[in-house]
Short mmCIF file of C-alpha atoms in Angstrom, two decimals:
data_model
loop_
_atom_site.label_atom_id
_atom_site.label_comp_id
_atom_site.label_asym_id
_atom_site.label_seq_id
_atom_site.Cartn_x
_atom_site.Cartn_y
_atom_site.Cartn_z
CA UNK X 14 -18.22 32.11 18.30
CA UNK X 15 -16.56 34.23 15.62
CA UNK X 16 -13.42 32.07 15.77
CA UNK X 17 -15.45 28.90 15.22
CA UNK X 18 -16.99 30.28 12.03
CA UNK X 19 -15.66 29.37 8.61
CA UNK X 20 -13.17 31.77 7.04
CA UNK X 21 -15.57 32.75 4.25
CA UNK X 22 -18.28 33.64 6.74
CA UNK X 23 -15.80 35.58 8.87
CA UNK X 24 -14.80 37.67 5.85
CA UNK X 25 -18.40 38.32 4.84
CA UNK X 26 -19.38 39.16 8.42
CA UNK X 27 -16.53 41.66 8.71
CA UNK X 28 -17.50 43.27 5.41
CA UNK X 29 -21.16 43.46 6.44
CA UNK X 30 -20.23 45.00 9.82
CA UNK X 31 -17.99 47.59 8.16
CA UNK X 32 -20.67 48.42 5.58
CA UNK X 33 -23.32 48.71 8.28
CA UNK X 34 -21.05 51.04 10.25
CA UNK X 35 -20.50 53.08 7.09
CA UNK X 36 -24.23 53.20 6.46
CA UNK X 37 -24.88 54.31 10.02
CA UNK X 38 -22.24 57.05 9.73
CA UNK X 39 -23.58 58.11 6.34
CA UNK X 40 -27.14 58.17 7.64
CA UNK X 41 -26.07 60.30 10.60
CA UNK X 42 -24.30 62.72 8.29
CA UNK X 43 -27.26 62.75 5.94
CA UNK X 44 -29.70 63.59 8.76
CA UNK X 45 -27.44 66.35 10.09
CA UNK X 46 -27.01 67.89 6.64
CA UNK X 47 -30.72 67.53 5.95
CA UNK X 48 -31.55 69.37 9.19
CA UNK X 49 -29.15 72.19 8.29
CA UNK X 50 -30.51 72.38 4.76
CA UNK X 51 -34.13 72.58 5.98
CA UNK X 52 -33.14 75.20 8.53
CA UNK X 53 -31.44 77.34 5.90
CA UNK X 54 -34.29 76.96 3.43
CA UNK X 55 -36.94 77.80 6.01
CA UNK X 56 -34.97 80.83 7.25
CA UNK X 57 -34.61 82.13 3.71
CA UNK X 58 -38.31 81.58 3.01
CA UNK X 59 -39.20 83.31 6.27
CA UNK X 60 -37.12 86.39 5.40
CA UNK X 61 -38.58 86.55 1.90
CA UNK X 62 -42.11 86.25 3.24
CA UNK X 63 -41.48 89.01 5.81
CA UNK X 64 -40.13 91.35 3.16
CA UNK X 65 -43.07 90.56 0.88
CA UNK X 66 -45.62 91.21 3.64
CA UNK X 67 -44.01 94.51 4.69
CA UNK X 68 -43.92 95.72 1.11
CA UNK X 69 -47.56 94.70 0.56
CA UNK X 70 -48.70 96.45 3.75
CA UNK X 71 -46.84 99.63 2.84
CA UNK X 72 -48.19 99.69 -0.69
CA UNK X 73 -51.75 99.05 0.49
CA UNK X 74 -51.66 101.81 3.05
CA UNK X 75 -50.34 104.32 0.51
CA UNK X 76 -52.79 103.50 -2.26
CA UNK X 77 -56.16 103.29 -0.49
CA UNK X 78 -58.34 103.92 2.51
CA UNK X 79 -57.20 102.34 5.70
CA UNK X 80 -60.60 100.86 6.60
CA UNK X 81 -60.45 98.05 3.98
CA UNK X 82 -56.71 97.51 4.18
CA UNK X 83 -57.01 93.91 5.37
CA UNK X 84 -59.31 92.94 2.51
CA UNK X 85 -56.97 94.48 -0.04
CA UNK X 86 -54.00 92.72 1.60
CA UNK X 87 -55.74 89.35 1.20
CA UNK X 88 -55.95 90.08 -2.53
CA UNK X 89 -52.30 91.11 -2.84
CA UNK X 90 -50.46 88.72 -0.55
CA UNK X 91 -49.71 85.29 -1.99
CA UNK X 92 -48.74 82.63 0.54
CA UNK X 93 -45.19 81.46 -0.26
CA UNK X 94 -43.69 78.01 0.24
CA UNK X 95 -42.49 77.00 3.68
CA UNK X 96 -44.47 79.80 5.40
CA UNK X 97 -48.11 79.88 6.47
CA UNK X 98 -49.63 83.42 6.45
CA UNK X 99 -52.76 84.28 8.37
CA UNK X 100 -54.51 87.71 8.15
CA UNK X 101 -56.47 88.73 11.19
CA UNK X 102 -58.84 91.70 10.69
CA UNK X 103 -59.42 93.59 13.91
CA UNK X 104 -63.09 94.06 12.99
CA UNK X 105 -64.16 90.88 11.14
CA UNK X 106 -61.61 88.25 12.18
CA UNK X 107 -59.46 85.97 9.95
CA UNK X 108 -59.12 86.72 6.23
CA UNK X 109 -58.06 84.04 3.75
CA UNK X 110 -54.84 84.34 1.76
CA UNK X 111 -54.30 82.77 -1.64
CA UNK X 112 -51.64 80.01 -1.85
CA UNK X 113 -48.99 80.48 -4.51
CA UNK X 114 -49.43 77.05 -6.17
CA UNK X 115 -51.86 74.26 -5.41
CA UNK X 116 -49.48 71.50 -4.18
CA UNK X 117 -50.12 67.92 -3.24
CA UNK X 118 -49.72 67.01 0.39
CA UNK X 119 -46.49 65.01 0.49
CA UNK X 120 -46.16 64.98 4.26
CA UNK X 121 -48.07 61.69 4.58
CA UNK X 122 -45.24 59.81 2.86
CA UNK X 123 -42.60 60.98 5.33
CA UNK X 124 -42.08 58.85 8.46
CA UNK X 125 -42.65 60.62 11.73
CA UNK X 126 -39.22 59.67 13.04
CA UNK X 127 -37.53 61.40 10.09
CA UNK X 128 -39.68 64.49 10.53
CA UNK X 129 -38.70 64.67 14.20
CA UNK X 130 -35.02 64.36 13.28
CA UNK X 131 -34.82 67.13 10.67
CA UNK X 132 -37.70 69.45 11.53
CA UNK X 133 -36.49 72.83 12.90
CA UNK X 134 -38.16 74.49 15.83
CA UNK X 135 -41.27 76.31 14.58
CA UNK X 136 -41.15 80.13 14.59
CA UNK X 137 -43.99 82.61 14.42
CA UNK X 138 -43.80 86.28 13.41
CA UNK X 139 -46.67 88.75 13.90
CA UNK X 140 -46.68 92.08 12.02
CA UNK X 141 -49.30 94.68 13.03
CA UNK X 142 -51.09 96.68 10.31
CA UNK X 143 -51.31 100.23 11.74
CA UNK X 144 -52.43 103.45 10.09
CA UNK X 145 -52.78 106.82 11.78
CA UNK X 146 -52.23 105.21 15.15
CA UNK X 147 -55.02 102.67 14.60
CA UNK X 148 -54.30 98.92 14.41
CA UNK X 149 -56.45 97.46 11.62
CA UNK X 150 -55.22 93.91 12.04
CA UNK X 151 -52.22 91.58 12.11
CA UNK X 152 -50.30 89.50 9.61
CA UNK X 153 -49.08 86.26 11.26
CA UNK X 154 -46.33 84.20 9.58
CA UNK X 155 -45.57 80.65 10.78
CA UNK X 156 -42.81 78.43 9.38
CA UNK X 157 -44.14 75.31 7.57
CA UNK X 158 -41.25 72.98 6.62
CA UNK X 159 -43.43 70.00 5.65
CA UNK X 160 -42.94 70.27 1.88
CA UNK X 161 -39.19 70.87 2.28
CA UNK X 162 -38.89 67.82 4.57
CA UNK X 163 -40.82 65.77 2.00
CA UNK X 164 -38.36 66.77 -0.72
CA UNK X 165 -35.39 65.95 1.51
CA UNK X 166 -36.93 62.58 2.41
CA UNK X 167 -37.49 61.74 -1.26
CA UNK X 168 -33.87 62.52 -2.11
CA UNK X 169 -32.61 60.68 0.97
CA UNK X 170 -34.59 57.51 0.20
CA UNK X 171 -33.25 57.44 -3.35
CA UNK X 172 -29.72 57.78 -2.04
CA UNK X 173 -30.27 55.14 0.64
CA UNK X 174 -31.66 52.65 -1.88
CA UNK X 175 -28.72 53.24 -4.19
CA UNK X 176 -26.24 52.74 -1.34
CA UNK X 177 -28.03 49.62 -0.07
CA UNK X 178 -28.16 48.12 -3.56
CA UNK X 179 -24.46 48.86 -3.96
CA UNK X 180 -23.64 47.26 -0.60
CA UNK X 181 -25.75 44.20 -1.39
CA UNK X 182 -24.10 43.81 -4.78
CA UNK X 183 -20.70 44.18 -3.16
CA UNK X 184 -21.47 41.54 -0.51
CA UNK X 185 -22.82 39.12 -3.12
CA UNK X 186 -19.81 39.64 -5.38
CA UNK X 187 -17.41 39.28 -2.46
CA UNK X 188 -19.22 36.15 -1.27
CA UNK X 189 -18.92 34.64 -4.75
CA UNK X 190 -15.23 35.47 -4.93
CA UNK X 191 -14.54 34.12 -1.42
CA UNK X 192 -16.44 30.90 -2.12
CA UNK X 193 -14.61 30.50 -5.41
CA UNK X 194 -11.27 31.15 -3.75
CA UNK X 195 -11.91 28.89 -0.74
CA UNK X 196 -13.91 26.22 -2.59
CA UNK X 197 -10.81 24.06 -3.22
CA UNK X 198 -10.37 23.83 0.56
CA UNK X 199 -13.52 21.67 0.67
CA UNK X 200 -11.82 19.22 -1.69
CA UNK X 201 -8.70 19.33 0.49
CA UNK X 202 -10.79 18.69 3.62
CA UNK X 203 -12.49 15.70 1.93
CA UNK X 204 -9.11 14.33 0.86
CA UNK X 205 -7.76 14.73 4.40
CA UNK X 206 -10.81 12.87 5.73
CA UNK X 207 -10.07 10.01 3.29
CA UNK X 208 -6.43 10.05 4.38
CA UNK X 209 -7.49 9.90 8.04
CA UNK X 210 -9.64 6.86 7.22
CA UNK X 211 -6.61 5.10 5.73
CA UNK X 212 -7.01 5.87 2.02
CA UNK X 213 -3.43 6.65 1.02
CA UNK X 214 -4.51 7.11 -2.61
CA UNK X 215 -6.26 10.39 -1.73
CA UNK X 216 -5.13 13.21 -4.00
CA UNK X 217 -6.37 16.73 -4.76
CA UNK X 218 -6.30 18.53 -8.09
CA UNK X 219 -4.14 21.63 -8.43
CA UNK X 220 -6.30 24.71 -7.69
CA UNK X 221 -6.46 27.79 -9.90
CA UNK X 222 -5.37 30.01 -7.00
CA UNK X 223 -1.63 30.51 -6.77
CA UNK X 224 -1.91 31.04 -3.02
CA UNK X 225 -3.37 27.56 -2.40
CA UNK X 226 -1.28 25.68 -4.97
CA UNK X 227 1.73 25.10 -2.63
CA UNK X 228 -0.58 23.68 0.07
CA UNK X 229 -2.20 21.25 -2.36
CA UNK X 230 1.13 20.22 -3.83
CA UNK X 231 2.46 19.64 -0.32
CA UNK X 232 -0.57 17.49 0.55
CA UNK X 233 -0.11 15.37 -2.58
CA UNK X 234 3.58 14.98 -1.83
CA UNK X 235 2.73 13.96 1.74
CA UNK X 236 0.22 11.31 0.63
CA UNK X 237 2.63 9.96 -1.95
CA UNK X 238 5.32 9.71 0.71
CA UNK X 239 2.92 7.98 3.09
CA UNK X 240 1.88 5.57 0.34
CA UNK X 241 5.51 4.70 -0.36
CA UNK X 242 6.21 4.30 3.35
CA UNK X 243 3.14 2.09 3.77
CA UNK X 244 4.18 -0.04 0.80
CA UNK X 245 7.65 -0.43 2.26
CA UNK X 246 6.20 -1.21 5.70
CA UNK X 247 3.93 -3.86 4.20
CA UNK X 248 6.88 -5.31 2.28
CA UNK X 249 8.98 -5.46 5.45
CA UNK X 250 6.08 -6.99 7.38
CA UNK X 251 5.65 -9.65 4.71
CA UNK X 252 9.39 -10.29 4.78
CA UNK X 253 9.32 -10.70 8.58
CA UNK X 254 6.49 -13.21 8.28
CA UNK X 255 8.34 -15.00 5.48
CA UNK X 256 11.50 -15.27 7.52
CA UNK X 257 9.52 -16.48 10.54
CA UNK X 258 7.76 -19.14 8.44
CA UNK X 259 11.04 -20.18 6.86
CA UNK X 260 12.74 -20.40 10.24
CA UNK X 261 9.89 -22.44 11.73
CA UNK X 262 9.91 -24.68 8.66
CA UNK X 263 13.66 -25.21 9.05
CA UNK X 264 13.35 -25.96 12.78
CA UNK X 265 10.48 -28.34 12.13
CA UNK X 266 12.50 -30.16 9.48
CA UNK X 267 15.44 -30.44 11.86
CA UNK X 268 13.19 -31.81 14.61
CA UNK X 269 11.53 -34.24 12.24
CA UNK X 270 14.50 -35.35 10.17
CA UNK X 271 17.27 -35.25 12.79
CA UNK X 272 15.81 -35.26 16.26
CA UNK X 273 13.06 -37.76 15.41
CA UNK X 274 15.35 -40.53 14.12
CA UNK X 275 17.68 -40.02 17.07
CA UNK X 276 14.79 -40.49 19.47
CA UNK X 277 13.66 -43.54 17.52
CA UNK X 278 17.17 -45.04 17.70
CA UNK X 279 17.36 -44.29 21.42
CA UNK X 280 14.01 -45.99 21.91
CA UNK X 281 15.22 -49.08 20.00
CA UNK X 282 18.40 -49.27 22.09
CA UNK X 283 16.43 -48.88 25.34
CA UNK X 284 14.02 -51.61 24.25
CA UNK X 285 16.97 -53.91 23.51
CA UNK X 286 18.45 -53.15 26.92
CA UNK X 287 15.11 -53.89 28.53
CA UNK X 288 14.80 -57.23 26.80
CA UNK X 289 18.39 -58.16 27.71
CA UNK X 290 17.90 -57.17 31.33
CA UNK X 291 14.71 -59.19 31.61
CA UNK X 292 16.40 -62.19 29.97
CA UNK X 293 19.33 -62.03 32.42
CA UNK X 294 17.06 -61.38 35.37
CA UNK X 295 18.72 -58.05 36.17
CA UNK X 296 15.81 -56.17 37.74
CA UNK X 297 17.71 -52.95 38.36
CA UNK X 298 18.91 -52.65 34.79
CA UNK X 299 15.40 -53.49 33.53
CA UNK X 300 13.94 -50.69 35.67
CA UNK X 301 16.52 -48.24 34.28
CA UNK X 302 15.67 -49.30 30.73
CA UNK X 303 11.96 -48.82 31.39
CA UNK X 304 12.63 -45.32 32.78
CA UNK X 305 14.65 -44.45 29.68
CA UNK X 306 11.78 -45.66 27.46
CA UNK X 307 9.28 -43.51 29.37
CA UNK X 308 11.53 -40.44 29.01
CA UNK X 309 11.97 -41.10 25.28
CA UNK X 310 8.20 -41.43 24.80
CA UNK X 311 7.63 -38.13 26.66
CA UNK X 312 10.24 -36.43 24.48
CA UNK X 313 8.62 -37.89 21.35
CA UNK X 314 5.19 -36.58 22.43
CA UNK X 315 6.63 -33.16 23.16
CA UNK X 316 8.45 -33.24 19.84
CA UNK X 317 5.20 -34.06 18.04
CA UNK X 318 3.37 -31.17 19.75
CA UNK X 319 6.24 -28.83 18.96
CA UNK X 320 6.20 -29.90 15.30
CA UNK X 321 2.45 -29.21 15.11
CA UNK X 322 2.94 -25.79 16.72
CA UNK X 323 5.81 -24.84 14.46
CA UNK X 324 4.19 -26.05 11.26
CA UNK X 325 0.96 -28.05 11.02
CA UNK X 326 1.62 -31.24 9.10
CA UNK X 327 -1.62 -30.83 7.16
CA UNK X 328 -0.49 -27.57 5.53
CA UNK X 329 1.23 -28.31 2.28
CA UNK X 330 -0.03 -31.88 2.25
CA UNK X 331 -3.81 -31.43 2.32
CA UNK X 332 -6.10 -28.85 0.65
CA UNK X 333 -6.99 -25.92 2.89
CA UNK X 334 -10.59 -27.04 3.45
CA UNK X 335 -9.52 -30.50 4.59
CA UNK X 336 -6.83 -29.06 6.88
CA UNK X 337 -9.36 -26.72 8.55
CA UNK X 338 -11.94 -29.54 8.80
CA UNK X 339 -9.33 -31.77 10.48
CA UNK X 340 -8.49 -28.94 12.89
CA UNK X 341 -12.10 -28.61 14.06
CA UNK X 342 -12.50 -32.40 14.21
CA UNK X 343 -9.60 -32.41 16.66
CA UNK X 344 -11.29 -29.64 18.69
CA UNK X 345 -14.52 -31.67 18.75
CA UNK X 346 -12.70 -34.69 20.10
CA UNK X 347 -10.97 -32.76 22.85
CA UNK X 348 -14.05 -30.64 23.76
CA UNK X 349 -17.13 -32.77 23.14
CA UNK X 350 -19.30 -30.66 25.46
CA UNK X 351 -19.06 -27.60 23.17
CA UNK X 352 -21.76 -26.96 20.54
CA UNK X 353 -19.66 -26.59 17.38
CA UNK X 354 -21.21 -24.71 14.44
CA UNK X 355 -18.67 -24.86 11.60
CA UNK X 356 -19.49 -23.60 8.09
CA UNK X 357 -17.05 -24.40 5.31
CA UNK X 358 -17.67 -23.90 1.58
CA UNK X 359 -17.96 -26.80 -0.79
CA UNK X 360 -14.94 -25.62 -2.74
CA UNK X 361 -12.21 -22.99 -2.61
CA UNK X 362 -9.79 -21.78 -5.27
CA UNK X 363 -6.24 -22.94 -4.77
CA UNK X 364 -4.25 -20.47 -2.69
CA UNK X 365 -0.62 -19.93 -1.81
CA UNK X 366 0.83 -21.88 1.08
CA UNK X 367 1.32 -18.69 3.10
CA UNK X 368 -2.40 -17.91 2.75
CA UNK X 369 -3.31 -21.47 3.79
CA UNK X 370 -1.05 -21.23 6.82
CA UNK X 371 -2.50 -17.83 7.82
CA UNK X 372 -6.08 -19.14 7.55
CA UNK X 373 -5.19 -22.21 9.57
CA UNK X 374 -3.43 -20.15 12.25
CA UNK X 375 -6.43 -17.76 12.45
CA UNK X 376 -8.89 -20.56 13.24
CA UNK X 377 -6.40 -22.29 15.53
CA UNK X 378 -5.56 -19.16 17.57
CA UNK X 379 -9.11 -17.74 17.71
CA UNK X 380 -10.64 -21.06 18.77
CA UNK X 381 -7.92 -21.76 21.31
CA UNK X 382 -8.41 -18.30 22.87
CA UNK X 383 -12.18 -18.85 23.06
CA UNK X 384 -11.74 -22.20 24.80
CA UNK X 385 -9.01 -20.96 27.12
CA UNK X 386 -10.44 -17.58 28.19
CA UNK X 387 -14.12 -17.46 27.31
CA UNK X 388 -15.54 -20.73 28.75
CA UNK X 389 -18.18 -20.82 25.98
CA UNK X 390 -21.04 -23.26 25.40
CA UNK X 391 -21.14 -22.63 21.67
CA UNK X 392 -18.51 -21.72 19.08
CA UNK X 393 -19.33 -20.71 15.53
CA UNK X 394 -16.69 -20.71 12.78
CA UNK X 395 -17.15 -19.76 9.15
CA UNK X 396 -14.92 -19.67 6.08
CA UNK X 397 -16.23 -18.06 2.90
CA UNK X 398 -14.86 -16.53 -0.27
CA UNK X 399 -15.95 -13.78 -2.64
CA UNK X 400 -14.44 -12.72 -5.93
CA UNK X 401 -11.05 -11.78 -4.50
CA UNK X 402 -11.00 -12.24 -0.71
CA UNK X 403 -11.35 -14.90 1.94
CA UNK X 404 -13.75 -14.14 4.81
CA UNK X 405 -13.05 -15.74 8.20
CA UNK X 406 -15.22 -15.60 11.34
CA UNK X 407 -14.91 -17.15 14.80
CA UNK X 408 -17.60 -16.26 17.34
CA UNK X 409 -18.43 -17.62 20.79
CA UNK X 410 -20.99 -17.00 23.54
CA UNK X 411 -18.48 -16.91 26.38
CA UNK X 412 -17.40 -14.07 28.63
CA UNK X 413 -15.87 -12.07 25.79
CA UNK X 414 -12.90 -9.72 25.84
CA UNK X 415 -12.78 -7.01 28.49
CA UNK X 416 -12.74 -3.46 27.20
CA UNK X 417 -9.49 -2.67 29.05
CA UNK X 418 -7.80 -5.98 28.25
CA UNK X 419 -4.42 -5.87 26.54
CA UNK X 420 -4.09 -7.65 23.23
CA UNK X 421 -2.02 -10.79 23.72
CA UNK X 422 0.92 -11.89 21.67
CA UNK X 423 -1.20 -14.43 19.83
CA UNK X 424 -3.72 -11.84 18.61
CA UNK X 425 -0.95 -9.37 17.80
CA UNK X 426 0.90 -11.99 15.79
CA UNK X 427 -2.32 -12.94 14.02
CA UNK X 428 -3.02 -9.29 13.16
CA UNK X 429 0.52 -8.81 11.84
CA UNK X 430 0.36 -11.97 9.76
CA UNK X 431 -3.00 -11.05 8.22
CA UNK X 432 -1.88 -7.46 7.66
CA UNK X 433 1.32 -8.60 5.96
CA UNK X 434 -0.83 -10.27 3.29
CA UNK X 435 -2.91 -7.14 2.79
CA UNK X 436 -5.81 -8.24 5.00
CA UNK X 437 -7.58 -6.81 8.03
CA UNK X 438 -8.55 -8.23 11.41
CA UNK X 439 -11.45 -6.91 13.52
CA UNK X 440 -12.08 -7.92 17.14
CA UNK X 441 -15.40 -7.19 18.84
CA UNK X 442 -18.39 -8.66 20.67
CA UNK X 443 -20.53 -11.36 19.17
CA UNK X 444 -24.31 -11.65 19.06
CA UNK X 445 -24.23 -13.99 22.06
CA UNK X 446 -22.16 -11.60 24.16
CA UNK X 447 -18.82 -13.33 23.69
CA UNK X 448 -15.91 -12.49 21.44
CA UNK X 449 -16.06 -12.25 17.64
CA UNK X 450 -13.06 -12.18 15.33
CA UNK X 451 -13.52 -11.21 11.67
CA UNK X 452 -10.76 -11.35 9.11
CA UNK X 453 -10.67 -10.45 5.44
CA UNK X 454 -7.62 -11.28 3.39
CA UNK X 455 -6.87 -11.52 -0.32
CA UNK X 456 -6.71 -14.92 -1.98
CA UNK X 457 -3.71 -13.90 -4.07
CA UNK X 458 -0.33 -13.25 -2.44
CA UNK X 459 1.40 -10.06 -3.65
CA UNK X 460 3.93 -10.74 -6.37
CA UNK X 461 6.84 -9.53 -4.23
CA UNK X 462 5.99 -12.07 -1.55
CA UNK X 463 5.67 -14.94 -4.01
CA UNK X 464 9.08 -14.12 -5.47
CA UNK X 465 10.63 -13.89 -2.01
CA UNK X 466 9.18 -17.24 -1.03
CA UNK X 467 10.53 -18.82 -4.18
CA UNK X 468 14.02 -17.42 -3.50
CA UNK X 469 13.87 -18.53 0.14
CA UNK X 470 12.88 -22.03 -0.88
#
């Protein structure tokens, strides 16, 4: 439990424990010294009282008749402090003795536990008053430490209050100093929480404490290094996407400009051979020509699909909204049994071709995955824009994505492409129980990417 406490509380707890131990030791010493002091004081008072009584008895017996000695003693003897004196006349019984000073009873203010700790064992002394072999009475002296204990208690309470006030002031002052010294650690903890959440701009101000300054400087240096590394990583990711787009564009151009005409020429030649074979009545050659035409048509269809996969023809030729609308029109034609709920804005600001391609690929990949793996009855797609970002959503009511399912290459590529433009992709469950993909990406391409694209072009 102690190890889980904050450092400031550990320090204060240790100080409080040490102070309490010191107070306990001081209180023990105080009680022991108080007991000894009361014992010494009572013993001295007892000896003085005994000497006074003996002198008074001797003087009384010398100066007067022995029959009224007890009465005369009651007039001479004055009861001292810390000793109770009782005169007992053998004939008439107890005789009162005058107290030295009329004192207030302070015993009521002393706790019983303190009295029990310091009170010495009571002692009683009896002195007989004897003249000519006759005992006229007794003088009884009993120790009475109540007033001495009250004085000791008064002094002890003053001392205890002073010590407790000093300890409390010390703890408060130490707590203030510890909080002031460790307060910057709260700012460091908040900055580390921001860094954990992905905020690489988190920084902490230099503290006044020299001991903490190197830690804070190291944290700032770490975040600056992470920010530079993240910037470089994003730049490299954008460059990888650029090179991939450029390579696909080049392959698509080769397929369209070189492979396409060759297939068209081959189809023309095969058609000519077919017509010649039919004109000459050569059935075998006509069948071979027809087979060649079928193969050419299959290659042309595959070439067209490959061109669309490498680079959609609509991108770069149509505005983004029209390209996305055409994409979902094609999905409607191929999957007429699906309830399509597509929301597109009336207008969008003009965006870079890489942004258009990323948006198109997002809707294409997300919708294809929903149709292929989710077997949904309804698919909802939405494209919206705020002041600086594009917001993309695809949601279905199919079987969804299993919690332990591995992310496929399509989703990984989509995440990398969106992240390379400074966006974010979130994958979760939709309201209907199926999968939901949310993406947010900036409308503007970073300047470094725009320059790279211009150079690559």
